[in-house]
Short mmCIF file of C-alpha atoms in Angstrom, two decimals:
data_model
loop_
_atom_site.label_atom_id
_atom_site.label_comp_id
_atom_site.label_asym_id
_atom_site.label_seq_id
_atom_site.Cartn_x
_atom_site.Cartn_y
_atom_site.Cartn_z
CA MET A 300 -18.57 -2.22 39.30
CA PRO A 301 -17.55 -4.85 41.79
CA PRO A 302 -19.79 -5.23 44.85
CA GLY A 303 -18.26 -3.45 47.82
CA SER A 304 -17.14 -0.42 45.79
CA ARG A 305 -18.33 2.83 47.28
CA PHE A 306 -17.51 6.50 47.44
CA ARG A 307 -17.94 9.00 50.26
CA VAL A 308 -18.15 12.78 49.88
CA GLY A 309 -18.64 14.44 53.25
CA ASN A 310 -21.36 12.36 54.94
CA ASP A 311 -22.87 11.15 51.64
CA VAL A 312 -21.94 7.52 50.84
CA ARG A 313 -22.80 6.01 47.46
CA GLU A 314 -22.41 2.53 46.10
CA TRP A 315 -20.99 2.37 42.58
CA LYS A 316 -23.61 1.51 39.98
CA GLU A 317 -22.51 0.36 36.55
CA GLY A 318 -23.45 2.77 33.76
CA GLN A 319 -24.19 5.69 36.10
CA ALA A 320 -22.07 8.82 36.22
CA TRP A 321 -22.09 11.58 38.78
CA ALA A 322 -20.09 14.64 39.78
CA PHE A 323 -18.87 15.86 43.16
CA ASP A 324 -16.93 18.78 44.60
CA ASP A 325 -13.49 17.46 45.49
CA THR A 326 -12.85 20.37 47.85
CA ILE A 327 -15.06 18.41 50.27
CA GLU A 328 -13.38 15.55 52.15
CA HIS A 329 -13.86 12.38 50.10
CA GLU A 330 -12.65 8.82 49.74
CA ALA A 331 -13.13 5.84 47.42
CA ARG A 332 -13.26 2.25 48.65
CA ASN A 333 -13.01 -1.04 46.81
CA ASP A 334 -13.32 -3.92 49.26
CA SER A 335 -14.15 -6.45 46.53
CA GLY A 336 -10.60 -7.55 45.67
CA LEU A 337 -11.46 -6.98 41.98
CA ASP A 338 -10.07 -4.28 39.68
CA ARG A 339 -12.12 -1.14 39.20
CA THR A 340 -11.61 1.42 36.42
CA ILE A 341 -12.72 5.03 36.84
CA LEU A 342 -12.77 7.89 34.34
CA ILE A 343 -12.13 11.24 35.99
CA PHE A 344 -12.77 14.68 34.48
CA ASP A 345 -11.45 17.81 36.20
CA VAL A 346 -13.73 20.79 35.64
CA TRP A 347 -13.27 24.41 36.68
CA LYS A 348 -15.73 25.68 39.25
CA PRO A 349 -17.69 28.50 37.60
CA GLU A 350 -17.28 30.68 40.70
CA LEU A 351 -13.51 30.99 40.17
CA THR A 352 -12.24 34.21 38.64
CA ALA A 353 -9.67 34.14 35.81
CA GLU A 354 -6.97 35.12 38.33
CA GLU A 355 -7.96 32.26 40.66
CA ARG A 356 -7.91 29.78 37.76
CA ASP A 357 -4.39 30.97 36.86
CA LEU A 358 -3.25 30.48 40.47
CA VAL A 359 -4.74 26.97 40.64
CA ALA A 360 -3.16 26.09 37.28
CA ALA A 361 0.24 27.28 38.56
CA LEU A 362 -0.19 25.18 41.70
CA PHE A 363 -0.97 22.04 39.67
CA LYS A 364 2.01 22.72 37.38
CA ALA A 365 4.29 22.95 40.42
CA VAL A 366 2.84 19.75 41.93
CA ASP A 367 3.27 17.92 38.59
CA GLY A 368 6.87 19.16 38.39
CA TYR A 369 7.59 17.91 41.89
CA GLY A 370 6.11 14.50 41.04
CA ALA A 371 8.40 14.34 37.99
CA GLY A 372 11.44 14.29 40.27
CA GLY A 373 11.91 18.04 40.42
CA ALA A 374 12.46 18.43 36.66
CA ALA A 375 10.34 21.59 36.63
CA TRP A 376 12.50 23.03 39.42
CA GLY A 377 15.77 22.53 37.54
CA VAL A 378 16.98 19.95 40.07
#
């Protein structure tokens, strides 16, 4: 990773380290920074929180489907 790349989750700030992976809860305020001026590539996996019930997972999935439809120019809304 380029020097100057860092990630903050809540009050925890981490510098990117090549070859190291880590997970975080994205329901906590977070941000990524790349002050190096170089490209950075990140692989992201979305994982269900084990505390969610089947009904909650269905609701979250419906929310993401609606958001994706909106981002596609309203195609999912029949616009």
